[in-house]
PDB file of C-alpha atoms in Angstrom:
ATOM      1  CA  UNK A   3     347.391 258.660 126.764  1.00 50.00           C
ATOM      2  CA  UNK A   4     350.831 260.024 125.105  1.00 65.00           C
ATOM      3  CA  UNK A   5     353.634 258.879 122.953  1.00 80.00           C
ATOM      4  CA  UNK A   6     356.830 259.508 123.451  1.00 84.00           C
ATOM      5  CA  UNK A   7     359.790 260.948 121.725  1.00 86.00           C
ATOM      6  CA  UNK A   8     363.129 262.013 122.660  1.00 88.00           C
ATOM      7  CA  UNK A   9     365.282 264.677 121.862  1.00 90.00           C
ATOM      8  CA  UNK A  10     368.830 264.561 122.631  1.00 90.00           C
ATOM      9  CA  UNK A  11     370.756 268.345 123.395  1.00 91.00           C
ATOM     10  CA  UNK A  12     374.056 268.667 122.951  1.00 91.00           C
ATOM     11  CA  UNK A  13     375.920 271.583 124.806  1.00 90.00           C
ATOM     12  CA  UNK A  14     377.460 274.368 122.729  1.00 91.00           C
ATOM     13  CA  UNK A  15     379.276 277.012 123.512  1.00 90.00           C
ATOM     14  CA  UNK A  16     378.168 279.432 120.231  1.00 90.00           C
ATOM     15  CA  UNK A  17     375.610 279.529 117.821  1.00 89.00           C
ATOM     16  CA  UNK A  18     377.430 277.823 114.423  1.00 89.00           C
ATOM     17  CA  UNK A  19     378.314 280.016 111.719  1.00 88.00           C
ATOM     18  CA  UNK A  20     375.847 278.484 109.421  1.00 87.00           C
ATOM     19  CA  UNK A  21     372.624 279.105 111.706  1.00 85.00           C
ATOM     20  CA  UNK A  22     371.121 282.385 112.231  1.00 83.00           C
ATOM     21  CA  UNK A  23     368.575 283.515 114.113  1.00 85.00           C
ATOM     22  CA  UNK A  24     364.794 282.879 113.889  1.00 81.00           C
ATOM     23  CA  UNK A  25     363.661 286.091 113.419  1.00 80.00           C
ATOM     24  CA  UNK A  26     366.054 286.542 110.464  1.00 83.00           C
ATOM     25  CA  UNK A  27     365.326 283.323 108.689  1.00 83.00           C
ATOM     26  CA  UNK A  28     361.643 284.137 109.083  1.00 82.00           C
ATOM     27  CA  UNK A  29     361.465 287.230 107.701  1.00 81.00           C
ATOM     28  CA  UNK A  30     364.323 285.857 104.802  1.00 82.00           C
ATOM     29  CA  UNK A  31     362.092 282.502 104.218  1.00 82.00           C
ATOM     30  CA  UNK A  32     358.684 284.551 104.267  1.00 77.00           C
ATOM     31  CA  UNK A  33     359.772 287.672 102.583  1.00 81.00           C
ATOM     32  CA  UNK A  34     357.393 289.623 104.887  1.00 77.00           C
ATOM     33  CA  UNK A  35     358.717 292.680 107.714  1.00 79.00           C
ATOM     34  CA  UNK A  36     356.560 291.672 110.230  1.00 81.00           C
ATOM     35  CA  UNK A  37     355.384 288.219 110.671  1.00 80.00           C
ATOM     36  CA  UNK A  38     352.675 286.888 112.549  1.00 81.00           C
ATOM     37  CA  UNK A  39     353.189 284.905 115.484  1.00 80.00           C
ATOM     38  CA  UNK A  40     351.254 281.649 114.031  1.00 83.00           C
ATOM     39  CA  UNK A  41     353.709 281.937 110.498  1.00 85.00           C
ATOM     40  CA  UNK A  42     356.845 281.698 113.386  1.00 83.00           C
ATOM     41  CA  UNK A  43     355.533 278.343 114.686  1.00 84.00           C
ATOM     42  CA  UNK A  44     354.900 277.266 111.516  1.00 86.00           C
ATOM     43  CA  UNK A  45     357.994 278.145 109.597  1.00 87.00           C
ATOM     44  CA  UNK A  46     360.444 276.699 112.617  1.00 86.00           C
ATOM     45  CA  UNK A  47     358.359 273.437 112.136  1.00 88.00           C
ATOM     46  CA  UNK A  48     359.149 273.277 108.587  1.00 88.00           C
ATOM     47  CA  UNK A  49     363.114 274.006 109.276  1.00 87.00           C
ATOM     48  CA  UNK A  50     362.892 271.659 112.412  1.00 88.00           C
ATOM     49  CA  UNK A  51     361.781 268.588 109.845  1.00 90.00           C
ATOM     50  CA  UNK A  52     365.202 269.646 107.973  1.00 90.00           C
ATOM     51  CA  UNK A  53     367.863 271.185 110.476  1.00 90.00           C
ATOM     52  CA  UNK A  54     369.579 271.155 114.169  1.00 92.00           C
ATOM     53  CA  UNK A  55     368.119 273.639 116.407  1.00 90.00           C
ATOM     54  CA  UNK A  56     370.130 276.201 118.964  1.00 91.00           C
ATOM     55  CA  UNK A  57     367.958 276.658 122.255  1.00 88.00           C
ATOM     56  CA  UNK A  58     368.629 278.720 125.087  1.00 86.00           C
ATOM     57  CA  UNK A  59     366.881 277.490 128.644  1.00 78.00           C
ATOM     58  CA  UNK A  60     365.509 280.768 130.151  1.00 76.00           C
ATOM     59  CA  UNK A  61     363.889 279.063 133.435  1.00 73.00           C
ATOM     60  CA  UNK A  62     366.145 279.209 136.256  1.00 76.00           C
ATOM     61  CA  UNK A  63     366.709 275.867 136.896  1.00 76.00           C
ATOM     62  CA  UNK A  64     368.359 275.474 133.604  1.00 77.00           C
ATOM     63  CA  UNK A  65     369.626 278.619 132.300  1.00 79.00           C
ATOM     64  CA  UNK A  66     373.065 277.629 133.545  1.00 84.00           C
ATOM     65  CA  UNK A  67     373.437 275.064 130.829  1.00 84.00           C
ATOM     66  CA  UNK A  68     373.550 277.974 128.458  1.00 84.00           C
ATOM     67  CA  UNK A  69     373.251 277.062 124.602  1.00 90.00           C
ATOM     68  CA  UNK A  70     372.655 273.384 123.121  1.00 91.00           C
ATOM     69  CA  UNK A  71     371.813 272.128 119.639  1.00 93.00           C
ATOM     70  CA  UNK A  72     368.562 269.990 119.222  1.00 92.00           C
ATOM     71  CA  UNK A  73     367.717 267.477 116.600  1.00 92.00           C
ATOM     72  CA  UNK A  74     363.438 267.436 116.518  1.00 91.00           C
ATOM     73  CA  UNK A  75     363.837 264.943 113.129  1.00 91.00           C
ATOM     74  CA  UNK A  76     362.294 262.553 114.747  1.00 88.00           C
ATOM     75  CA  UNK A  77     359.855 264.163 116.735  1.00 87.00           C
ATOM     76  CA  UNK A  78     356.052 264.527 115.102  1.00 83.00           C
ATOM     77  CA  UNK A  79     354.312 266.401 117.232  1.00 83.00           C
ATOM     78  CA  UNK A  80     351.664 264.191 116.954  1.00 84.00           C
ATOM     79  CA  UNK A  81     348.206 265.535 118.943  1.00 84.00           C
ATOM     80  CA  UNK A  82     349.800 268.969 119.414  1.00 86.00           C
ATOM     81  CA  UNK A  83     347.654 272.387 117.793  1.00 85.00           C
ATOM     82  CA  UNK A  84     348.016 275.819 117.617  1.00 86.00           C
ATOM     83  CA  UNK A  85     346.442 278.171 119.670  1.00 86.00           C
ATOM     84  CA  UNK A  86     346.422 281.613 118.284  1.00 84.00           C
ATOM     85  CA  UNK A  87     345.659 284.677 120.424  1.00 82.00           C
ATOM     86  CA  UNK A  88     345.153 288.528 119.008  1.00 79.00           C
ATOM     87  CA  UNK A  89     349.451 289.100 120.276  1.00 78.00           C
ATOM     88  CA  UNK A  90     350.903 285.396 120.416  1.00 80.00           C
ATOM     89  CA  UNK A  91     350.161 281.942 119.093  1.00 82.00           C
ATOM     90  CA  UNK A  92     350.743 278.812 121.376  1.00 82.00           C
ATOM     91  CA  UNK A  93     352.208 275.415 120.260  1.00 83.00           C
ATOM     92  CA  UNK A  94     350.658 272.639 122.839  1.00 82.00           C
ATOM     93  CA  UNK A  95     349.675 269.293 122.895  1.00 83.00           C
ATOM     94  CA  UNK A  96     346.145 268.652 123.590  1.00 76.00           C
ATOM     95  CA  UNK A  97     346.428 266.638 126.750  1.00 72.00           C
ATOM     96  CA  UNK A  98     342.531 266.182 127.378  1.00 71.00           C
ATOM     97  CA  UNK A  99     339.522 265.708 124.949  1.00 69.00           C
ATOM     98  CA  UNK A 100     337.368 268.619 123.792  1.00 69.00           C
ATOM     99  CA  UNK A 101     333.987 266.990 124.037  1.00 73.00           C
ATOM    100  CA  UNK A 102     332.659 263.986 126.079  1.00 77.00           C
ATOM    101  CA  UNK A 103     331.819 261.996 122.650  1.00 79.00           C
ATOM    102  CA  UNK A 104     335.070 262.420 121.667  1.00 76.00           C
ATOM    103  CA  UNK A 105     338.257 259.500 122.476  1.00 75.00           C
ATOM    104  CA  UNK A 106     341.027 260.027 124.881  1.00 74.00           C
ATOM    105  CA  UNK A 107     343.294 262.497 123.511  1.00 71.00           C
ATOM    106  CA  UNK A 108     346.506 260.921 122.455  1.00 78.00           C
ATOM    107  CA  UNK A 109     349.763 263.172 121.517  1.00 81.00           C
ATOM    108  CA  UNK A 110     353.727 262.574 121.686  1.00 83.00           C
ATOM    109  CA  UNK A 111     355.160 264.449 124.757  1.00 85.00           C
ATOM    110  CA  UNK A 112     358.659 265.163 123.686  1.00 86.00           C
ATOM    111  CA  UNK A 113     361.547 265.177 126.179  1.00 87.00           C
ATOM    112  CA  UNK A 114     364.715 266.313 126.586  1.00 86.00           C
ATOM    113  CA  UNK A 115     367.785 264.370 127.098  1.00 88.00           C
ATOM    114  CA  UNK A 116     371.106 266.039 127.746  1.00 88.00           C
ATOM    115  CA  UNK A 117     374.030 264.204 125.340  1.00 85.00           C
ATOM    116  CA  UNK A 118     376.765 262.778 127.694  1.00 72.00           C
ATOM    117  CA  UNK A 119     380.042 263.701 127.372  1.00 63.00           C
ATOM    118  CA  UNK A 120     383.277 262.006 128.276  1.00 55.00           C
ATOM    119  CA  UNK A 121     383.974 263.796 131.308  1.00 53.00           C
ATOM    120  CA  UNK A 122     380.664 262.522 132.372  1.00 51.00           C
ATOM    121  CA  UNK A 123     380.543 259.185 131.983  1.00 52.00           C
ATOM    122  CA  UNK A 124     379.232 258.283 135.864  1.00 51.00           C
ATOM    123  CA  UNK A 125     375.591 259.725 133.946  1.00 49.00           C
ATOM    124  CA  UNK A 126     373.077 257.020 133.358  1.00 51.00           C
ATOM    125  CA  UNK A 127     372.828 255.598 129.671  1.00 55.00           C
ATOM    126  CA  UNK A 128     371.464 257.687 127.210  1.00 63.00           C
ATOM    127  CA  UNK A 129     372.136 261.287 128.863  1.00 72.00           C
ATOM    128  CA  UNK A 130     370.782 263.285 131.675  1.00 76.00           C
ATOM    129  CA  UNK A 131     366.453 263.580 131.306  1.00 73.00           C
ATOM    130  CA  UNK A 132     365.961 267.568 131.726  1.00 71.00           C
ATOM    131  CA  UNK A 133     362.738 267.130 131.508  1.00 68.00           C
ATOM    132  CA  UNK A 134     359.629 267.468 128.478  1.00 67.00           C
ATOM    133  CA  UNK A 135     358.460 270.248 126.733  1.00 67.00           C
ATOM    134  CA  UNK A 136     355.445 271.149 128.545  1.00 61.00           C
ATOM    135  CA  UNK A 137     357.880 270.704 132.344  1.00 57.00           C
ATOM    136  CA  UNK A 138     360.260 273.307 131.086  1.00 56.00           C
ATOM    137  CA  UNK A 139     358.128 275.626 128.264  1.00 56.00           C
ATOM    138  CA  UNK A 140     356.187 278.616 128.989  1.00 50.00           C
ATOM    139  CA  UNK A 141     356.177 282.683 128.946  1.00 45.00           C
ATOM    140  CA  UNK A 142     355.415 284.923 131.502  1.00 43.00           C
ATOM    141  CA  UNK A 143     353.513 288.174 131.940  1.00 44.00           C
ATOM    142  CA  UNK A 144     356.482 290.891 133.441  1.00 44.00           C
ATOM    143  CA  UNK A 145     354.314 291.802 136.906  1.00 44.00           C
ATOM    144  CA  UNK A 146     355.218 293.400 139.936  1.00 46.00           C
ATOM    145  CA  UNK A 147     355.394 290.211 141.502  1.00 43.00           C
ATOM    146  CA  UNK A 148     357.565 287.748 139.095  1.00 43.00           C
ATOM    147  CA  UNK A 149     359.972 290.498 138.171  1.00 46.00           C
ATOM    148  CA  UNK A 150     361.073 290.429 142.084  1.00 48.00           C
ATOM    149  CA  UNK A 151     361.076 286.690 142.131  1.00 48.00           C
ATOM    150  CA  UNK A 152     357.867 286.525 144.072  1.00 44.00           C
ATOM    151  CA  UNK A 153     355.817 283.658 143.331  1.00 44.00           C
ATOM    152  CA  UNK A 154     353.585 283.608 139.698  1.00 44.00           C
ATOM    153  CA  UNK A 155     350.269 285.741 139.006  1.00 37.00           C
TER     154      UNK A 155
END
């Protein structure tokens, strides 16, 4: 069972002049050199609560977009957890239960909606669905394989 909650994107063509990068507010908001990967997560949750967002899409069917700002306000992340590992840390939702005692597991998926413009105006109401988090998010492992394209390890 889910909730859902939608984030609208709106295409720019640079970063603002009042944003900087993630890695540099970390390390300014922190005051540590090297963060951990689970204080990242954390600390762009806090500044998601209060600020727009840049994102870049890095999967192929989207990269082409290039840059768009993000409002996640409104978005709660409700059922989602941390998953830390020894060289990264994982935001996901928890889409099944842990036990067999426990209830259904119930979290907000969060999709993306592209913001129309006027030269679009054919688009349906609301913007262009790109799809949710978990559709588009992920990292991959640099094999062989993937770095010619090949189908996933």
């Amino acid at each position: 069972q889910e909730r859902r909650v939608t984030v609208e994107l709106e295409p720019i063509d640079e970063v603002p002049r009042d944003m900087m990068a993630h890695q540099q507010a970390l390390r300014m908001g922190l005051r540590v050199k090297f963060p951990r990967p689970e204080q990242g997560i954390e600390f762009l949750r806090q500044k998601m609560a209060k600020s727009d967002v840049v994102l870049r899409f890095l999967d192929k069917r989207n990269s082409r977009i290039g840059l768009v700002k993000a409002n996640f306000r409104n978005c709660d992340f409700h059922g989602w957890h941390q998953d830390s590992y020894r060289n990264d840390t994982l935001f996901q939702p928890r889409i099944r239960k842990a036990r067999i005692d426990e209830g259904q597991a119930v979290w907000a998926q969060v999709d993306f909606v592209m913001k129309r413009t006027k030269r679009q105006s054919g688009m349906a109401a609301g913007g262009k669905i790109i799809g949710s988090i978990t559709d588009i998010q992920g990292f991959i492992t640099c094999t062989e394989h993937n770095a010619q394209e090949l189908p996933m390890d």
